Amino acid sequence: MRPRLSCLLLLPVIAACGKETPAPVAAKAALPAIVEPAVRTVKDGDAVRFLFDSPEAYAVTVTVRAQLQGMEADRRLPLTRSSQGAREQALFTLRPVPGGAGGKYRYEWRWQCGDAGGVHDGAQAYLLPLAPGADYELIQGAGGSFSHQGASFNAYDFSAPEGTAVRAARAGVVCATRADSDRGGPTRDYADDANYVAVVHADGTVGWYLHLRQHGVVVEPGEAVAAGQVLGYSGNTGYSSRPHLHFEVYKPLSGYARRSLPVRFDTGAGEPQALEQGRYYQPAAGR
């Protein structure tokens, strides 16, 4: 399940919004209140201005789509923007078509963690994202036939007993979590049922940790995490045929689309390396 929020507005000003709500977690006094990404509209005479608020702690990418009748936009739509710490950031304005008899519009929007304009640091070495002290089989690697195609082509599935500590492969800021699901199974019917943690890195890419157990997330949005820090505990939720951890690094292309990126891992065997499906890897203590 992607960490997104969508909103629909119909004239005359009837709005319906829905968002994924993570399970409640204990508040941490040191964390500032998180500003939820939000697209808002402001009427200005016969024009309608679209504005965007974004969180202070991490970058997000939003896309707004619209269907117009008798109205026109001053920017090409759909419109995608990446933003961090913005308040009332101007996106675009709608106005009635000159000489028309009025107009109406319908719009929707979604957001994803990360910066669509970011450039991945190809020299970055990632930690193996599981607790040290055990060997973990890479049961599905990049291009795996079970589920690693399309947007998740460059993803890695590590077999891990349920309850194994999941640790940050790279430092960043937690952008989104889910921990309330108790559903999982080997068909796409369960694709929206995974628990997860998404961490935005300094270059705007996102580390995505998927299939965590119910109530198995120990961090919250806005929290800065160090490489190696425990994020939660592995499970078998979502589209999953066995207990394991799905890890990928992706770049948002829009609020609706993403592309996973090839990465290399510090395995303790010299230079960072790409991982091979079917091999076992042991995270080193201190790495």
Short mmCIF file of C-alpha atoms in Angstrom, two decimals:
data_model
loop_
_atom_site.label_atom_id
_atom_site.label_comp_id
_atom_site.label_asym_id
_atom_site.label_seq_id
_atom_site.Cartn_x
_atom_site.Cartn_y
_atom_site.Cartn_z
CA MET A 1 0.00 0.00 0.00
CA ARG A 2 1.39 3.30 -1.03
CA PRO A 3 1.65 6.15 1.44
CA ARG A 4 -0.75 8.49 -0.35
CA LEU A 5 -3.60 10.85 0.26
CA SER A 6 -6.26 11.70 -2.28
CA CYS A 7 -8.94 14.35 -2.40
CA LEU A 8 -11.89 15.09 -4.65
CA LEU A 9 -13.77 18.38 -4.98
CA LEU A 10 -16.95 18.99 -6.94
CA LEU A 11 -18.62 22.31 -7.53
CA PRO A 12 -20.38 23.78 -5.74
CA VAL A 13 -17.74 23.16 -3.09
CA ILE A 14 -18.54 19.62 -1.97
CA ALA A 15 -15.35 17.95 -0.79
CA ALA A 16 -14.61 14.37 0.15
CA CYS A 17 -11.15 13.38 1.31
CA GLY A 18 -9.70 10.07 2.47
CA LYS A 19 -6.28 9.04 3.77
CA GLU A 20 -4.51 6.01 5.07
CA THR A 21 -4.36 6.22 8.83
CA PRO A 22 -1.45 4.51 10.58
CA ALA A 23 -1.99 2.74 13.88
CA PRO A 24 -1.66 5.05 16.91
CA VAL A 25 1.83 5.25 18.39
CA ALA A 26 3.09 6.78 21.60
CA ALA A 27 3.85 10.48 21.17
CA LYS A 28 7.49 11.53 21.33
CA ALA A 29 7.87 14.92 22.96
CA ALA A 30 10.96 15.83 20.94
CA LEU A 31 9.14 15.56 17.61
CA PRO A 32 7.39 18.62 16.16
CA ALA A 33 3.82 18.32 14.95
CA ILE A 34 3.75 17.02 11.39
CA VAL A 35 1.99 19.12 8.76
CA GLU A 36 0.03 16.70 6.60
CA PRO A 37 0.44 17.25 2.84
CA ALA A 38 -2.65 19.10 1.69
CA VAL A 39 -3.93 20.66 -1.52
CA ARG A 40 -6.34 23.50 -0.83
CA THR A 41 -8.41 25.78 -3.02
CA VAL A 42 -9.06 29.49 -2.52
CA LYS A 43 -11.71 31.36 -4.49
CA ASP A 44 -10.45 34.68 -5.85
CA GLY A 45 -13.25 36.43 -7.71
CA ASP A 46 -14.15 34.15 -10.60
CA ALA A 47 -10.80 32.35 -10.30
CA VAL A 48 -9.83 29.38 -8.12
CA ARG A 49 -6.28 29.17 -6.79
CA PHE A 50 -4.74 25.80 -5.86
CA LEU A 51 -2.28 25.85 -2.95
CA PHE A 52 -0.11 23.17 -1.32
CA ASP A 53 1.18 22.65 2.21
CA SER A 54 4.04 20.19 2.77
CA PRO A 55 5.82 18.78 5.86
CA GLU A 56 8.88 20.51 7.32
CA ALA A 57 10.77 17.29 8.02
CA TYR A 58 10.87 15.58 4.62
CA ALA A 59 10.16 16.07 0.93
CA VAL A 60 6.96 14.89 -0.70
CA THR A 61 5.76 14.84 -4.30
CA VAL A 62 2.18 15.71 -5.20
CA THR A 63 0.24 15.44 -8.46
CA VAL A 64 -3.06 17.21 -9.14
CA ARG A 65 -5.35 16.05 -11.94
CA ALA A 66 -8.41 17.98 -13.08
CA GLN A 67 -11.35 17.71 -15.45
CA LEU A 68 -12.43 21.13 -16.67
CA GLN A 69 -15.63 22.30 -18.33
CA GLY A 70 -15.71 25.92 -19.41
CA MET A 71 -12.54 26.65 -17.42
CA GLU A 72 -8.82 26.78 -18.17
CA ALA A 73 -5.65 26.46 -16.11
CA ASP A 74 -2.61 28.73 -16.21
CA ARG A 75 -0.33 25.63 -16.02
CA ARG A 76 -0.36 22.39 -17.94
CA LEU A 77 -2.29 19.68 -16.10
CA PRO A 78 -1.78 17.21 -14.56
CA LEU A 79 0.71 19.15 -12.46
CA THR A 80 3.43 17.53 -10.33
CA ARG A 81 5.47 19.34 -7.67
CA SER A 82 7.97 18.25 -5.04
CA SER A 83 8.06 20.29 -1.87
CA GLN A 84 9.29 20.44 1.71
CA GLY A 85 8.22 22.91 4.36
CA ALA A 86 5.90 24.91 2.08
CA ARG A 87 2.86 26.82 3.28
CA GLU A 88 0.32 27.92 0.69
CA GLN A 89 2.70 27.14 -2.18
CA ALA A 90 1.01 28.28 -5.40
CA LEU A 91 0.36 25.40 -7.80
CA PHE A 92 -1.96 26.79 -10.48
CA THR A 93 -5.08 28.86 -11.02
CA LEU A 94 -8.33 28.06 -12.82
CA ARG A 95 -10.39 30.73 -14.58
CA PRO A 96 -13.54 30.67 -16.72
CA VAL A 97 -12.88 30.52 -20.46
CA PRO A 98 -13.24 34.08 -21.85
CA GLY A 99 -16.69 34.60 -23.33
CA GLY A 100 -18.03 31.45 -21.73
CA ALA A 101 -21.15 31.07 -19.65
CA GLY A 102 -19.36 29.92 -16.50
CA GLY A 103 -17.60 26.69 -15.79
CA LYS A 104 -17.09 23.82 -13.44
CA TYR A 105 -14.27 21.50 -12.51
CA ARG A 106 -13.49 18.25 -10.78
CA TYR A 107 -10.09 17.35 -9.38
CA GLU A 108 -8.17 14.72 -7.47
CA TRP A 109 -4.68 14.58 -6.01
CA ARG A 110 -2.24 12.14 -4.50
CA TRP A 111 1.15 12.40 -2.84
CA GLN A 112 4.13 10.18 -2.24
CA CYS A 113 7.16 10.44 -0.01
CA GLY A 114 10.33 11.75 -1.66
CA ASP A 115 11.54 14.29 -4.21
CA ALA A 116 10.85 13.67 -7.90
CA GLY A 117 13.73 16.00 -8.75
CA GLY A 118 16.24 14.25 -6.51
CA VAL A 119 19.30 12.49 -7.92
CA HIS A 120 20.21 9.19 -6.30
CA ASP A 121 23.72 8.99 -4.89
CA GLY A 122 25.03 5.99 -6.82
CA ALA A 123 28.06 5.70 -4.56
CA GLN A 124 25.89 5.16 -1.48
CA ALA A 125 26.41 1.81 0.26
CA TYR A 126 23.31 0.44 2.00
CA LEU A 127 23.32 -1.73 5.09
CA LEU A 128 21.60 -5.09 4.94
CA PRO A 129 18.23 -4.15 6.49
CA LEU A 130 17.93 -6.93 9.08
CA ALA A 131 19.36 -7.67 12.52
CA PRO A 132 22.98 -8.89 12.68
CA GLY A 133 23.82 -12.37 13.89
CA ALA A 134 21.95 -14.54 11.38
CA ASP A 135 22.07 -15.52 7.70
CA TYR A 136 19.18 -14.38 5.51
CA GLU A 137 18.40 -15.83 2.11
CA LEU A 138 17.62 -13.41 -0.70
CA ILE A 139 14.52 -15.24 -1.92
CA GLN A 140 13.69 -12.72 -4.66
CA GLY A 141 16.03 -10.18 -6.19
CA ALA A 142 15.85 -7.53 -8.89
CA GLY A 143 13.57 -8.65 -11.70
CA GLY A 144 12.18 -11.58 -9.69
CA SER A 145 9.30 -13.32 -11.45
CA PHE A 146 6.94 -13.49 -8.44
CA SER A 147 6.40 -9.77 -7.92
CA HIS A 148 9.52 -7.73 -8.80
CA GLN A 149 8.42 -6.25 -12.09
CA GLY A 150 7.45 -2.77 -13.17
CA ALA A 151 7.84 -0.13 -10.47
CA SER A 152 9.35 -2.68 -8.03
CA PHE A 153 11.87 -4.20 -10.47
CA ASN A 154 14.85 -3.24 -8.28
CA ALA A 155 13.57 -4.74 -5.03
CA TYR A 156 14.96 -7.31 -2.58
CA ASP A 157 13.07 -9.91 -0.55
CA PHE A 158 14.91 -11.39 2.43
CA SER A 159 13.55 -14.50 4.15
CA ALA A 160 13.29 -13.69 7.86
CA PRO A 161 11.41 -15.28 10.76
CA GLU A 162 8.48 -13.20 11.94
CA GLY A 163 9.63 -10.76 14.60
CA THR A 164 13.14 -10.24 13.21
CA ALA A 165 14.36 -6.68 13.83
CA VAL A 166 14.24 -4.53 10.69
CA ARG A 167 16.85 -1.79 10.63
CA ALA A 168 17.39 1.29 8.51
CA ALA A 169 19.63 0.55 5.55
CA ARG A 170 20.44 4.27 5.30
CA ALA A 171 19.90 7.35 7.44
CA GLY A 172 16.90 9.55 6.76
CA VAL A 173 13.59 10.82 8.08
CA VAL A 174 10.51 8.65 8.51
CA CYS A 175 7.78 9.85 6.16
CA ALA A 176 5.02 7.26 6.48
CA THR A 177 4.18 4.12 8.43
CA ARG A 178 1.44 1.56 8.76
CA ALA A 179 1.16 -1.01 11.56
CA ASP A 180 -2.52 -1.97 11.94
CA SER A 181 -2.89 -4.74 9.37
CA ASP A 182 -3.22 -8.41 10.32
CA ARG A 183 -3.90 -9.62 6.77
CA GLY A 184 -1.53 -11.32 4.37
CA GLY A 185 -1.56 -13.92 1.60
CA PRO A 186 0.05 -15.07 -1.67
CA THR A 187 -2.31 -13.26 -4.07
CA ARG A 188 -2.67 -9.65 -5.17
CA ASP A 189 -5.93 -9.50 -3.22
CA TYR A 190 -3.68 -8.67 -0.25
CA ALA A 191 -1.58 -6.03 -2.04
CA ASP A 192 -3.01 -3.17 0.03
CA ASP A 193 -2.66 -4.93 3.39
CA ALA A 194 1.06 -4.67 4.13
CA ASN A 195 2.48 -2.84 7.13
CA TYR A 196 5.45 -0.66 6.22
CA VAL A 197 7.93 2.09 6.99
CA ALA A 198 9.02 4.67 4.39
CA VAL A 199 12.20 6.70 5.03
CA VAL A 200 13.21 9.73 2.93
CA HIS A 201 16.97 9.98 2.36
CA ALA A 202 19.07 13.12 1.97
CA ASP A 203 19.00 12.84 -1.84
CA GLY A 204 15.19 12.67 -1.94
CA THR A 205 14.97 8.93 -2.59
CA VAL A 206 12.91 6.68 -0.33
CA GLY A 207 13.74 3.44 1.47
CA TRP A 208 10.65 1.25 1.69
CA TYR A 209 10.42 -1.59 4.23
CA LEU A 210 7.39 -3.80 3.69
CA HIS A 211 5.41 -6.75 5.19
CA LEU A 212 6.09 -5.85 8.85
CA ARG A 213 4.05 -7.65 11.49
CA GLN A 214 0.95 -6.12 13.06
CA HIS A 215 1.91 -3.43 15.59
CA GLY A 216 5.51 -4.05 14.54
CA VAL A 217 6.55 -0.44 13.77
CA VAL A 218 8.57 1.44 16.41
CA VAL A 219 9.18 4.77 14.62
CA GLU A 220 6.83 7.54 13.51
CA PRO A 221 6.64 10.17 10.75
CA GLY A 222 9.02 13.07 11.30
CA GLU A 223 11.53 10.98 13.26
CA ALA A 224 15.15 11.13 12.08
CA VAL A 225 16.71 7.67 11.98
CA ALA A 226 20.35 6.61 11.74
CA ALA A 227 21.64 3.82 9.53
CA GLY A 228 21.28 0.60 11.50
CA GLN A 229 18.51 1.90 13.78
CA VAL A 230 15.61 -0.50 14.38
CA LEU A 231 12.46 0.57 12.52
CA GLY A 232 10.23 -2.36 13.40
CA TYR A 233 9.84 -6.12 13.14
CA SER A 234 9.35 -8.36 10.14
CA GLY A 235 6.12 -10.19 9.42
CA ASN A 236 3.94 -11.65 6.70
CA THR A 237 1.35 -8.94 5.95
CA GLY A 238 0.25 -7.87 2.49
CA TYR A 239 1.01 -9.69 -0.77
CA SER A 240 3.34 -12.27 0.75
CA SER A 241 3.73 -16.04 0.53
CA ARG A 242 6.00 -16.42 3.58
CA PRO A 243 7.48 -14.29 6.39
CA HIS A 244 10.05 -11.98 4.84
CA LEU A 245 11.16 -8.37 4.41
CA HIS A 246 10.71 -6.53 1.13
CA PHE A 247 13.18 -3.66 0.74
CA GLU A 248 13.54 -1.23 -2.11
CA VAL A 249 14.82 2.26 -2.77
CA TYR A 250 12.62 4.29 -5.07
CA LYS A 251 12.28 7.72 -6.59
CA PRO A 252 8.79 9.21 -6.99
CA LEU A 253 7.96 10.15 -10.56
CA SER A 254 4.68 11.80 -9.56
CA GLY A 255 2.09 11.47 -6.84
CA TYR A 256 0.87 8.35 -8.63
CA ALA A 257 4.03 6.64 -9.92
CA ARG A 258 7.48 5.65 -8.74
CA ARG A 259 10.61 3.90 -10.05
CA SER A 260 12.76 1.59 -7.94
CA LEU A 261 16.52 2.08 -8.18
CA PRO A 262 19.44 -0.36 -8.27
CA VAL A 263 21.52 -0.14 -5.10
CA ARG A 264 24.61 -1.79 -3.63
CA PHE A 265 25.00 -3.19 -0.13
CA ASP A 266 27.77 -3.30 2.44
CA THR A 267 28.06 -7.05 3.04
CA GLY A 268 31.38 -6.90 4.88
CA ALA A 269 33.11 -8.51 1.89
CA GLY A 270 35.03 -5.53 0.51
CA GLU A 271 33.42 -3.13 -1.94
CA PRO A 272 29.64 -2.62 -1.84
CA GLN A 273 27.96 -5.16 -4.08
CA ALA A 274 24.73 -6.06 -5.80
CA LEU A 275 22.93 -9.00 -4.21
CA GLU A 276 22.19 -12.32 -5.91
CA GLN A 277 18.94 -14.22 -5.56
CA GLY A 278 19.36 -17.54 -3.77
CA ARG A 279 22.42 -16.50 -1.79
CA TYR A 280 22.59 -16.02 1.98
CA TYR A 281 23.82 -12.79 3.55
CA GLN A 282 24.74 -11.98 7.15
CA PRO A 283 24.53 -8.37 8.34
CA ALA A 284 27.63 -7.51 10.33
CA ALA A 285 27.35 -6.06 13.83
CA GLY A 286 28.24 -2.39 13.77
CA ARG A 287 27.34 -2.05 10.10
#
